[in-house]
mmCIF file of N, CA and C in Angstrom:
data_model
loop_
_atom_site.group_PDB
_atom_site.id
_atom_site.type_symbol
_atom_site.label_atom_id
_atom_site.label_comp_id
_atom_site.label_asym_id
_atom_site.label_seq_id
_atom_site.Cartn_x
_atom_site.Cartn_y
_atom_site.Cartn_z
ATOM 1 N N MET A 675 47.094 95.203 90.109
ATOM 2 C CA MET A 675 48.024 95.650 89.091
ATOM 3 C C MET A 675 48.831 96.848 89.592
ATOM 4 N N GLU A 676 48.148 97.752 90.270
ATOM 5 C CA GLU A 676 48.811 98.940 90.785
ATOM 6 C C GLU A 676 49.842 98.558 91.859
ATOM 7 N N ARG A 677 49.499 97.591 92.695
ATOM 8 C CA ARG A 677 50.423 97.129 93.737
ATOM 9 C C ARG A 677 51.640 96.439 93.133
ATOM 10 N N LEU A 678 51.433 95.714 92.053
ATOM 11 C CA LEU A 678 52.550 95.052 91.380
ATOM 12 C C LEU A 678 53.525 96.080 90.820
ATOM 13 N N LEU A 679 53.014 97.135 90.223
ATOM 14 C CA LEU A 679 53.856 98.201 89.684
ATOM 15 C C LEU A 679 54.650 98.881 90.798
ATOM 16 N N ILE A 680 54.025 99.153 91.922
ATOM 17 C CA ILE A 680 54.722 99.771 93.061
ATOM 18 C C ILE A 680 55.803 98.832 93.594
ATOM 19 N N LEU A 681 55.513 97.542 93.662
ATOM 20 C CA LEU A 681 56.492 96.563 94.125
ATOM 21 C C LEU A 681 57.695 96.498 93.195
ATOM 22 N N ILE A 682 57.463 96.538 91.899
ATOM 23 C CA ILE A 682 58.561 96.512 90.921
ATOM 24 C C ILE A 682 59.433 97.760 91.061
ATOM 25 N N ILE A 683 58.827 98.923 91.233
ATOM 26 C CA ILE A 683 59.588 100.166 91.390
ATOM 27 C C ILE A 683 60.425 100.127 92.662
ATOM 28 N N ILE A 684 59.862 99.634 93.746
ATOM 29 C CA ILE A 684 60.605 99.546 95.009
ATOM 30 C C ILE A 684 61.776 98.587 94.875
ATOM 31 N N CYS A 685 61.568 97.430 94.253
ATOM 32 C CA CYS A 685 62.649 96.451 94.073
ATOM 33 C C CYS A 685 63.752 97.003 93.184
ATOM 34 N N ALA A 686 63.374 97.691 92.111
ATOM 35 C CA ALA A 686 64.373 98.248 91.202
ATOM 36 C C ALA A 686 65.197 99.325 91.886
ATOM 37 N N SER A 687 64.563 100.175 92.668
ATOM 38 C CA SER A 687 65.318 101.234 93.354
ATOM 39 C C SER A 687 66.185 100.662 94.461
ATOM 40 N N TYR A 688 65.730 99.615 95.131
ATOM 41 C CA TYR A 688 66.509 99.011 96.204
ATOM 42 C C TYR A 688 67.745 98.300 95.664
ATOM 43 N N THR A 689 67.617 97.604 94.554
ATOM 44 C CA THR A 689 68.762 96.861 94.016
ATOM 45 C C THR A 689 69.765 97.774 93.343
ATOM 46 N N SER A 690 69.364 98.943 92.881
ATOM 47 C CA SER A 690 70.312 99.839 92.230
ATOM 48 C C SER A 690 71.055 100.711 93.240
ATOM 49 N N PHE A 691 70.590 100.794 94.459
ATOM 50 C CA PHE A 691 71.229 101.634 95.470
ATOM 51 C C PHE A 691 72.488 100.947 95.982
ATOM 52 N N GLY A 692 73.610 101.628 95.932
ATOM 53 C CA GLY A 692 74.836 101.114 96.506
ATOM 54 C C GLY A 692 75.621 100.169 95.629
ATOM 55 N N GLN A 693 75.210 99.972 94.390
ATOM 56 C CA GLN A 693 75.951 99.066 93.526
ATOM 57 C C GLN A 693 77.017 99.824 92.766
ATOM 58 N N LEU A 694 78.111 99.132 92.487
ATOM 59 C CA LEU A 694 79.191 99.708 91.703
ATOM 60 C C LEU A 694 78.804 99.755 90.235
ATOM 61 N N SER A 695 79.286 100.766 89.527
ATOM 62 C CA SER A 695 78.976 100.895 88.109
ATOM 63 C C SER A 695 79.826 99.917 87.289
ATOM 64 N N LYS A 696 79.435 99.748 86.038
ATOM 65 C CA LYS A 696 80.205 98.878 85.134
ATOM 66 C C LYS A 696 81.610 99.426 84.940
ATOM 67 N N LYS A 697 81.736 100.740 84.960
ATOM 68 C CA LYS A 697 83.045 101.379 84.804
ATOM 69 C C LYS A 697 83.969 100.990 85.955
ATOM 70 N N ALA A 698 83.457 100.975 87.165
ATOM 71 C CA ALA A 698 84.266 100.606 88.331
ATOM 72 C C ALA A 698 84.612 99.125 88.308
ATOM 73 N N LEU A 699 83.695 98.291 87.824
ATOM 74 C CA LEU A 699 83.938 96.847 87.811
ATOM 75 C C LEU A 699 84.985 96.437 86.789
ATOM 76 N N LYS A 700 85.350 97.332 85.856
ATOM 77 C CA LYS A 700 86.412 97.033 84.883
ATOM 78 C C LYS A 700 87.774 96.886 85.558
ATOM 79 N N PHE A 701 87.904 97.377 86.781
ATOM 80 C CA PHE A 701 89.194 97.321 87.472
ATOM 81 C C PHE A 701 89.424 95.999 88.183
ATOM 82 N N GLU A 702 88.437 95.138 88.194
ATOM 83 C CA GLU A 702 88.578 93.841 88.850
ATOM 84 C C GLU A 702 89.590 92.992 88.081
ATOM 85 N N GLY A 703 90.515 92.370 88.818
ATOM 86 C CA GLY A 703 91.514 91.512 88.194
ATOM 87 C C GLY A 703 92.914 91.782 88.715
ATOM 88 N N HIS A 704 93.910 91.215 88.021
ATOM 89 C CA HIS A 704 95.321 91.361 88.372
ATOM 90 C C HIS A 704 95.971 92.310 87.373
ATOM 91 N N TRP A 705 96.725 93.276 87.898
ATOM 92 C CA TRP A 705 97.334 94.312 87.069
ATOM 93 C C TRP A 705 98.821 94.411 87.380
ATOM 94 N N VAL A 706 99.612 94.734 86.374
ATOM 95 C CA VAL A 706 101.042 94.963 86.560
ATOM 96 C C VAL A 706 101.362 96.371 86.056
ATOM 97 N N TYR A 707 102.221 97.076 86.789
ATOM 98 C CA TYR A 707 102.621 98.414 86.392
ATOM 99 C C TYR A 707 103.522 98.335 85.165
ATOM 100 N N LYS A 708 103.536 99.402 84.376
ATOM 101 C CA LYS A 708 104.238 99.416 83.089
ATOM 102 C C LYS A 708 105.717 99.069 83.222
ATOM 103 N N ASN A 709 106.368 99.548 84.280
ATOM 104 C CA ASN A 709 107.793 99.299 84.453
ATOM 105 C C ASN A 709 108.072 98.024 85.262
ATOM 106 N N HIS A 710 107.035 97.230 85.542
ATOM 107 C CA HIS A 710 107.126 95.937 86.244
ATOM 108 C C HIS A 710 107.738 96.047 87.641
ATOM 109 N N THR A 711 107.517 97.179 88.321
ATOM 110 C CA THR A 711 108.029 97.347 89.682
ATOM 111 C C THR A 711 106.956 97.091 90.733
ATOM 112 N N ALA A 712 105.711 96.888 90.301
ATOM 113 C CA ALA A 712 104.628 96.661 91.260
ATOM 114 C C ALA A 712 103.481 95.929 90.565
ATOM 115 N N ILE A 713 102.667 95.271 91.387
ATOM 116 C CA ILE A 713 101.442 94.645 90.899
ATOM 117 C C ILE A 713 100.280 95.096 91.766
ATOM 118 N N SER A 714 99.103 95.064 91.187
ATOM 119 C CA SER A 714 97.885 95.446 91.895
ATOM 120 C C SER A 714 96.855 94.355 91.679
ATOM 121 N N ILE A 715 96.236 93.913 92.759
ATOM 122 C CA ILE A 715 95.220 92.884 92.695
ATOM 123 C C ILE A 715 93.910 93.505 93.178
ATOM 124 N N CYS A 716 92.875 93.419 92.362
ATOM 125 C CA CYS A 716 91.577 93.988 92.687
ATOM 126 C C CYS A 716 90.544 92.871 92.661
ATOM 127 N N GLU A 717 89.853 92.694 93.784
ATOM 128 C CA GLU A 717 88.825 91.659 93.897
ATOM 129 C C GLU A 717 87.522 92.284 94.360
ATOM 130 N N ARG A 718 86.437 91.715 93.882
ATOM 131 C CA ARG A 718 85.119 92.199 94.263
ATOM 132 C C ARG A 718 84.607 91.381 95.439
ATOM 133 N N HIS A 719 84.186 92.074 96.487
ATOM 134 C CA HIS A 719 83.578 91.455 97.664
ATOM 135 C C HIS A 719 82.223 92.121 97.878
ATOM 136 N N GLY A 720 81.162 91.493 97.390
ATOM 137 C CA GLY A 720 79.834 92.087 97.494
ATOM 138 C C GLY A 720 79.743 93.340 96.643
ATOM 139 N N ASP A 721 79.433 94.461 97.262
ATOM 140 C CA ASP A 721 79.333 95.739 96.560
ATOM 141 C C ASP A 721 80.576 96.599 96.758
ATOM 142 N N GLU A 722 81.709 95.982 97.022
ATOM 143 C CA GLU A 722 82.966 96.709 97.231
ATOM 144 C C GLU A 722 84.059 96.106 96.364
ATOM 145 N N LEU A 723 85.004 96.958 95.968
ATOM 146 C CA LEU A 723 86.222 96.498 95.308
ATOM 147 C C LEU A 723 87.371 96.643 96.291
ATOM 148 N N HIS A 724 88.114 95.577 96.502
ATOM 149 C CA HIS A 724 89.260 95.590 97.407
ATOM 150 C C HIS A 724 90.542 95.519 96.579
ATOM 151 N N PHE A 725 91.423 96.504 96.793
ATOM 152 C CA PHE A 725 92.699 96.579 96.087
ATOM 153 C C PHE A 725 93.822 96.243 97.061
ATOM 154 N N VAL A 726 94.820 95.503 96.582
ATOM 155 C CA VAL A 726 96.045 95.256 97.336
ATOM 156 C C VAL A 726 97.200 95.464 96.364
ATOM 157 N N ASP A 727 98.139 96.343 96.718
ATOM 158 C CA ASP A 727 99.290 96.631 95.862
ATOM 159 C C ASP A 727 100.559 96.092 96.496
ATOM 160 N N TYR A 728 101.397 95.501 95.665
ATOM 161 C CA TYR A 728 102.673 94.940 96.100
ATOM 162 C C TYR A 728 103.793 95.580 95.301
ATOM 163 N N ARG A 729 104.853 95.981 95.969
ATOM 164 C CA ARG A 729 106.054 96.508 95.322
ATOM 165 C C ARG A 729 106.995 95.330 95.097
ATOM 166 N N ILE A 730 107.624 95.262 93.921
ATOM 167 C CA ILE A 730 108.552 94.183 93.579
ATOM 168 C C ILE A 730 109.959 94.763 93.531
ATOM 169 N N ASN A 731 110.892 94.160 94.290
ATOM 170 C CA ASN A 731 112.266 94.665 94.284
ATOM 171 C C ASN A 731 113.077 94.001 93.170
ATOM 172 N N LYS A 732 114.354 94.339 93.070
ATOM 173 C CA LYS A 732 115.209 93.843 91.987
ATOM 174 C C LYS A 732 115.410 92.338 92.029
ATOM 175 N N ILE A 733 115.340 91.752 93.209
ATOM 176 C CA ILE A 733 115.531 90.311 93.354
ATOM 177 C C ILE A 733 114.265 89.560 92.930
ATOM 178 N N GLY A 734 113.111 90.213 93.002
ATOM 179 C CA GLY A 734 111.844 89.583 92.651
ATOM 180 C C GLY A 734 110.943 89.351 93.843
ATOM 181 N N ASP A 735 111.402 89.747 95.027
ATOM 182 C CA ASP A 735 110.562 89.630 96.224
ATOM 183 C C ASP A 735 109.505 90.723 96.197
ATOM 184 N N SER A 736 108.340 90.435 96.771
ATOM 185 C CA SER A 736 107.270 91.426 96.806
ATOM 186 C C SER A 736 106.930 91.783 98.246
ATOM 187 N N THR A 737 106.523 93.048 98.434
ATOM 188 C CA THR A 737 106.137 93.565 99.738
ATOM 189 C C THR A 737 104.819 94.304 99.577
ATOM 190 N N LYS A 738 103.865 94.030 100.465
ATOM 191 C CA LYS A 738 102.581 94.729 100.422
ATOM 192 C C LYS A 738 102.788 96.178 100.846
ATOM 193 N N VAL A 739 102.332 97.122 100.002
ATOM 194 C CA VAL A 739 102.524 98.537 100.303
ATOM 195 C C VAL A 739 101.220 99.316 100.449
ATOM 196 N N GLU A 740 100.126 98.810 99.868
ATOM 197 C CA GLU A 740 98.852 99.526 99.960
ATOM 198 C C GLU A 740 97.689 98.549 100.003
ATOM 199 N N GLU A 741 96.651 98.971 100.689
ATOM 200 C CA GLU A 741 95.355 98.311 100.663
ATOM 201 C C GLU A 741 94.319 99.403 100.474
ATOM 202 N N ALA A 742 93.294 99.118 99.675
ATOM 203 C CA ALA A 742 92.265 100.125 99.428
ATOM 204 C C ALA A 742 90.918 99.450 99.220
ATOM 205 N N VAL A 743 89.859 100.216 99.482
ATOM 206 C CA VAL A 743 88.500 99.750 99.272
ATOM 207 C C VAL A 743 87.741 100.844 98.528
ATOM 208 N N MET A 744 87.085 100.457 97.424
ATOM 209 C CA MET A 744 86.224 101.375 96.680
ATOM 210 C C MET A 744 84.788 100.880 96.862
ATOM 211 N N LYS A 745 83.924 101.788 97.306
ATOM 212 C CA LYS A 745 82.528 101.415 97.499
ATOM 213 C C LYS A 745 81.645 102.601 97.160
ATOM 214 N N LYS A 746 80.381 102.317 97.008
ATOM 215 C CA LYS A 746 79.419 103.361 96.669
ATOM 216 C C LYS A 746 78.471 103.551 97.838
ATOM 217 N N GLU A 747 78.365 104.783 98.299
ATOM 218 C CA GLU A 747 77.443 105.133 99.376
ATOM 219 C C GLU A 747 76.440 106.131 98.811
ATOM 220 N N GLY A 748 75.272 105.639 98.446
ATOM 221 C CA GLY A 748 74.278 106.484 97.780
ATOM 222 C C GLY A 748 74.743 106.788 96.370
ATOM 223 N N ASP A 749 74.867 108.067 96.040
ATOM 224 C CA ASP A 749 75.347 108.476 94.718
ATOM 225 C C ASP A 749 76.836 108.809 94.721
ATOM 226 N N VAL A 750 77.505 108.659 95.842
ATOM 227 C CA VAL A 750 78.903 109.066 95.989
ATOM 228 C C VAL A 750 79.795 107.830 96.125
ATOM 229 N N TYR A 751 80.890 107.825 95.388
ATOM 230 C CA TYR A 751 81.894 106.782 95.545
ATOM 231 C C TYR A 751 82.862 107.176 96.653
ATOM 232 N N VAL A 752 83.286 106.201 97.435
ATOM 233 C CA VAL A 752 84.259 106.418 98.500
ATOM 234 C C VAL A 752 85.440 105.501 98.235
ATOM 235 N N TYR A 753 86.647 106.059 98.315
ATOM 236 C CA TYR A 753 87.881 105.307 98.113
ATOM 237 C C TYR A 753 88.717 105.478 99.374
ATOM 238 N N GLU A 754 88.877 104.407 100.141
ATOM 239 C CA GLU A 754 89.632 104.456 101.389
ATOM 240 C C GLU A 754 90.957 103.739 101.172
ATOM 241 N N LEU A 755 92.045 104.471 101.383
ATOM 242 C CA LEU A 755 93.394 103.995 101.093
ATOM 243 C C LEU A 755 94.192 103.842 102.383
ATOM 244 N N SER A 756 94.841 102.696 102.544
ATOM 245 C CA SER A 756 95.745 102.454 103.674
ATOM 246 C C SER A 756 97.135 102.190 103.112
ATOM 247 N N THR A 757 98.081 103.051 103.459
ATOM 248 C CA THR A 757 99.454 102.911 102.995
ATOM 249 C C THR A 757 100.288 102.293 104.100
ATOM 250 N N LEU A 758 101.060 101.285 103.755
ATOM 251 C CA LEU A 758 101.896 100.581 104.731
ATOM 252 C C LEU A 758 103.349 100.977 104.540
ATOM 253 N N LYS A 759 104.003 101.420 105.627
ATOM 254 C CA LYS A 759 105.429 101.744 105.601
ATOM 255 C C LYS A 759 106.113 100.870 106.632
ATOM 256 N N TYR A 760 107.173 100.217 106.187
ATOM 257 C CA TYR A 760 107.879 99.280 107.052
ATOM 258 C C TYR A 760 109.114 99.945 107.648
ATOM 259 N N SER A 761 109.254 99.845 108.971
ATOM 260 C CA SER A 761 110.473 100.267 109.643
ATOM 261 C C SER A 761 111.156 99.008 110.158
ATOM 262 N N SER A 762 112.215 99.164 110.896
ATOM 263 C CA SER A 762 112.969 97.992 111.342
ATOM 264 C C SER A 762 112.168 97.089 112.281
ATOM 265 N N ASP A 763 111.313 97.661 113.105
ATOM 266 C CA ASP A 763 110.591 96.862 114.092
ATOM 267 C C ASP A 763 109.097 96.732 113.861
ATOM 268 N N ASN A 764 108.485 97.691 113.149
ATOM 269 C CA ASN A 764 107.029 97.664 113.041
ATOM 270 C C ASN A 764 106.559 98.186 111.693
ATOM 271 N N ILE A 765 105.246 98.154 111.512
ATOM 272 C CA ILE A 765 104.603 98.637 110.296
ATOM 273 C C ILE A 765 103.766 99.860 110.651
ATOM 274 N N ILE A 766 103.966 100.951 109.913
ATOM 275 C CA ILE A 766 103.210 102.181 110.128
ATOM 276 C C ILE A 766 102.147 102.271 109.041
ATOM 277 N N THR A 767 100.886 102.386 109.452
ATOM 278 C CA THR A 767 99.763 102.457 108.518
ATOM 279 C C THR A 767 99.204 103.869 108.493
ATOM 280 N N THR A 768 99.081 104.436 107.292
ATOM 281 C CA THR A 768 98.485 105.749 107.112
ATOM 282 C C THR A 768 97.188 105.571 106.329
ATOM 283 N N LYS A 769 96.075 106.041 106.872
ATOM 284 C CA LYS A 769 94.784 105.898 106.213
ATOM 285 C C LYS A 769 94.323 107.238 105.669
ATOM 286 N N THR A 770 93.831 107.228 104.430
ATOM 287 C CA THR A 770 93.336 108.424 103.766
ATOM 288 C C THR A 770 92.008 108.099 103.106
ATOM 289 N N SER A 771 91.066 109.025 103.168
ATOM 290 C CA SER A 771 89.744 108.819 102.585
ATOM 291 C C SER A 771 89.515 109.815 101.458
ATOM 292 N N PHE A 772 88.963 109.321 100.358
ATOM 293 C CA PHE A 772 88.655 110.144 99.190
ATOM 294 C C PHE A 772 87.185 109.971 98.846
ATOM 295 N N LYS A 773 86.577 111.030 98.302
ATOM 296 C CA LYS A 773 85.195 110.958 97.827
ATOM 297 C C LYS A 773 85.139 111.439 96.391
ATOM 298 N N GLY A 774 84.250 110.805 95.606
ATOM 299 C CA GLY A 774 84.148 111.175 94.204
ATOM 300 C C GLY A 774 82.801 110.843 93.624
ATOM 301 N N GLY A 775 82.673 111.144 92.328
ATOM 302 C CA GLY A 775 81.419 110.907 91.626
ATOM 303 C C GLY A 775 81.531 109.767 90.634
ATOM 304 N N LYS A 776 80.660 109.776 89.638
ATOM 305 C CA LYS A 776 80.588 108.698 88.664
ATOM 306 C C LYS A 776 81.818 108.612 87.769
ATOM 307 N N SER A 777 82.575 109.699 87.643
ATOM 308 C CA SER A 777 83.736 109.707 86.762
ATOM 309 C C SER A 777 84.941 109.001 87.382
ATOM 310 N N LEU A 778 84.801 108.480 88.588
ATOM 311 C CA LEU A 778 85.870 107.808 89.327
ATOM 312 C C LEU A 778 87.065 108.727 89.553
ATOM 313 N N LYS A 779 86.787 110.008 89.781
ATOM 314 C CA LYS A 779 87.808 110.959 90.204
ATOM 315 C C LYS A 779 87.515 111.283 91.659
ATOM 316 N N PHE A 780 88.481 110.980 92.524
ATOM 317 C CA PHE A 780 88.289 111.082 93.965
ATOM 318 C C PHE A 780 89.093 112.248 94.519
ATOM 319 N N TYR A 781 88.488 113.000 95.438
ATOM 320 C CA TYR A 781 89.153 114.128 96.087
ATOM 321 C C TYR A 781 89.379 113.808 97.558
ATOM 322 N N ASN A 782 90.538 114.207 98.059
ATOM 323 C CA ASN A 782 90.926 113.953 99.433
ATOM 324 C C ASN A 782 90.025 114.747 100.376
ATOM 325 N N THR A 783 89.494 114.079 101.380
ATOM 326 C CA THR A 783 88.599 114.749 102.321
ATOM 327 C C THR A 783 89.264 115.084 103.647
ATOM 328 N N GLU A 784 90.479 114.585 103.880
ATOM 329 C CA GLU A 784 91.116 114.764 105.177
ATOM 330 C C GLU A 784 92.370 115.629 105.123
ATOM 331 N N LEU A 785 93.301 115.263 104.272
ATOM 332 C CA LEU A 785 94.590 115.941 104.203
ATOM 333 C C LEU A 785 94.734 116.646 102.863
ATOM 334 N N ASN A 786 95.809 117.379 102.700
ATOM 335 C CA ASN A 786 96.042 118.068 101.437
ATOM 336 C C ASN A 786 96.771 117.199 100.417
ATOM 337 N N VAL A 787 97.526 116.217 100.863
ATOM 338 C CA VAL A 787 98.351 115.429 99.945
ATOM 339 C C VAL A 787 97.921 113.985 99.999
ATOM 340 N N PRO A 788 97.707 113.297 98.935
ATOM 341 C CA PRO A 788 97.499 113.807 97.579
ATOM 342 C C PRO A 788 96.135 114.475 97.448
ATOM 343 N N TYR A 789 96.045 115.394 96.516
ATOM 344 C CA TYR A 789 94.821 116.176 96.332
ATOM 345 C C TYR A 789 93.706 115.340 95.701
ATOM 346 N N SER A 790 94.063 114.584 94.642
ATOM 347 C CA SER A 790 93.050 113.776 93.975
ATOM 348 C C SER A 790 93.662 112.538 93.333
ATOM 349 N N ILE A 791 92.819 111.526 93.126
ATOM 350 C CA ILE A 791 93.194 110.299 92.419
ATOM 351 C C ILE A 791 92.093 110.018 91.413
ATOM 352 N N GLN A 792 92.489 109.762 90.160
ATOM 353 C CA GLN A 792 91.514 109.473 89.117
ATOM 354 C C GLN A 792 91.857 108.143 88.454
ATOM 355 N N PHE A 793 90.840 107.322 88.232
ATOM 356 C CA PHE A 793 91.002 106.030 87.574
ATOM 357 C C PHE A 793 90.403 106.120 86.173
ATOM 358 N N LYS A 794 91.145 105.646 85.170
ATOM 359 C CA LYS A 794 90.658 105.636 83.790
ATOM 360 C C LYS A 794 90.988 104.301 83.150
ATOM 361 N N THR A 795 90.107 103.856 82.263
ATOM 362 C CA THR A 795 90.372 102.649 81.485
ATOM 363 C C THR A 795 90.601 103.038 80.033
ATOM 364 N N GLY A 796 91.155 102.094 79.266
ATOM 365 C CA GLY A 796 91.354 102.340 77.846
ATOM 366 C C GLY A 796 90.023 102.495 77.134
ATOM 367 N N PHE A 797 89.996 103.283 76.060
ATOM 368 C CA PHE A 797 88.755 103.560 75.351
ATOM 369 C C PHE A 797 88.191 102.294 74.705
ATOM 370 N N LEU A 798 88.994 101.609 73.931
ATOM 371 C CA LEU A 798 88.548 100.379 73.297
ATOM 372 C C LEU A 798 89.170 99.134 73.920
ATOM 373 N N ASN A 799 90.196 99.329 74.726
ATOM 374 C CA ASN A 799 90.913 98.205 75.307
ATOM 375 C C ASN A 799 90.777 98.262 76.820
ATOM 376 N N LYS A 800 89.996 97.363 77.399
ATOM 377 C CA LYS A 800 89.800 97.376 78.843
ATOM 378 C C LYS A 800 90.906 96.641 79.583
ATOM 379 N N ASN A 801 91.963 96.228 78.874
ATOM 380 C CA ASN A 801 93.100 95.568 79.507
ATOM 381 C C ASN A 801 94.174 96.561 79.944
ATOM 382 N N ASN A 802 93.950 97.834 79.729
ATOM 383 C CA ASN A 802 94.871 98.880 80.169
ATOM 384 C C ASN A 802 94.113 99.860 81.052
ATOM 385 N N LYS A 803 94.793 100.355 82.079
ATOM 386 C CA LYS A 803 94.186 101.396 82.908
ATOM 387 C C LYS A 803 95.252 102.394 83.315
ATOM 388 N N ARG A 804 94.782 103.589 83.679
ATOM 389 C CA ARG A 804 95.667 104.652 84.154
ATOM 390 C C ARG A 804 95.165 105.131 85.496
ATOM 391 N N ILE A 805 96.109 105.450 86.348
ATOM 392 C CA ILE A 805 95.804 106.096 87.613
ATOM 393 C C ILE A 805 96.532 107.434 87.588
ATOM 394 N N ILE A 806 95.792 108.518 87.760
ATOM 395 C CA ILE A 806 96.371 109.861 87.720
ATOM 396 C C ILE A 806 96.276 110.443 89.130
ATOM 397 N N ILE A 807 97.439 110.762 89.699
ATOM 398 C CA ILE A 807 97.521 111.301 91.060
ATOM 399 C C ILE A 807 97.961 112.753 90.982
ATOM 400 N N LYS A 808 97.175 113.650 91.578
ATOM 401 C CA LYS A 808 97.534 115.074 91.639
ATOM 402 C C LYS A 808 97.824 115.437 93.085
ATOM 403 N N TYR A 809 98.898 116.196 93.287
ATOM 404 C CA TYR A 809 99.286 116.596 94.637
ATOM 405 C C TYR A 809 98.807 117.987 95.007
ATOM 406 N N GLY A 810 98.237 118.698 94.057
ATOM 407 C CA GLY A 810 97.662 120.014 94.310
ATOM 408 C C GLY A 810 96.608 120.310 93.269
ATOM 409 N N PRO A 811 95.745 121.310 93.519
ATOM 410 C CA PRO A 811 94.654 121.586 92.575
ATOM 411 C C PRO A 811 95.137 122.052 91.200
ATOM 412 N N ASN A 812 96.293 122.695 91.124
ATOM 413 C CA ASN A 812 96.802 123.200 89.848
ATOM 414 C C ASN A 812 97.989 122.396 89.334
ATOM 415 N N ASP A 813 98.362 121.337 90.012
ATOM 416 C CA ASP A 813 99.512 120.531 89.605
ATOM 417 C C ASP A 813 99.152 119.603 88.459
ATOM 418 N N LYS A 814 100.189 119.285 87.667
ATOM 419 C CA LYS A 814 100.018 118.292 86.613
ATOM 420 C C LYS A 814 100.067 116.918 87.277
ATOM 421 N N GLY A 815 99.200 116.039 86.875
ATOM 422 C CA GLY A 815 99.094 114.738 87.513
ATOM 423 C C GLY A 815 100.215 113.778 87.142
ATOM 424 N N VAL A 816 100.553 112.912 88.076
ATOM 425 C CA VAL A 816 101.492 111.823 87.840
ATOM 426 C C VAL A 816 100.671 110.653 87.309
ATOM 427 N N LYS A 817 101.056 110.143 86.131
ATOM 428 C CA LYS A 817 100.283 109.075 85.500
ATOM 429 C C LYS A 817 100.972 107.733 85.713
ATOM 430 N N LEU A 818 100.213 106.769 86.194
ATOM 431 C CA LEU A 818 100.685 105.410 86.348
ATOM 432 C C LEU A 818 99.922 104.529 85.367
ATOM 433 N N TYR A 819 100.663 103.769 84.551
ATOM 434 C CA TYR A 819 100.044 102.917 83.544
ATOM 435 C C TYR A 819 100.102 101.469 84.003
ATOM 436 N N LEU A 820 98.967 100.775 83.894
ATOM 437 C CA LEU A 820 98.882 99.385 84.301
ATOM 438 C C LEU A 820 98.285 98.550 83.173
ATOM 439 N N SER A 821 98.704 97.287 83.101
ATOM 440 C CA SER A 821 98.174 96.340 82.123
ATOM 441 C C SER A 821 97.694 95.102 82.854
ATOM 442 N N ARG A 822 96.653 94.494 82.325
ATOM 443 C CA ARG A 822 96.116 93.280 82.920
ATOM 444 C C ARG A 822 97.053 92.103 82.622
ATOM 445 N N PHE A 823 97.264 91.233 83.620
ATOM 446 C CA PHE A 823 98.043 90.014 83.358
ATOM 447 C C PHE A 823 97.320 88.799 83.867
#
């Protein structure tokens, strides 16, 4: 009986380590920005969320502008962002890493800009989300509103 209890505790602690919270899993799906200039696609791959953002121009063509991965390492969430910039001949990729806690507010660990990124969902409506980007510790955040489609 004692061995069974120890086995259950070990299994429970092993399965809870590294898993995304229910709050983070609310971001899974297809999202459109409020002004319809971009879309964001979030898919779950194992214990990671993969984001791909596309900018939509006036004609309706889309261009991939960002890729990101949200994962949990122990008790800390990690958000790794790759920004794609297109020039005439090649693609320039800028990678930035953020670390955060359970509140899904991530702080930049490498550079000063952007300072932080925070993800929020609607209180009663999980079909809306906000992304708040701050460029400095005392700056007012830029809010991006997204809706599920």
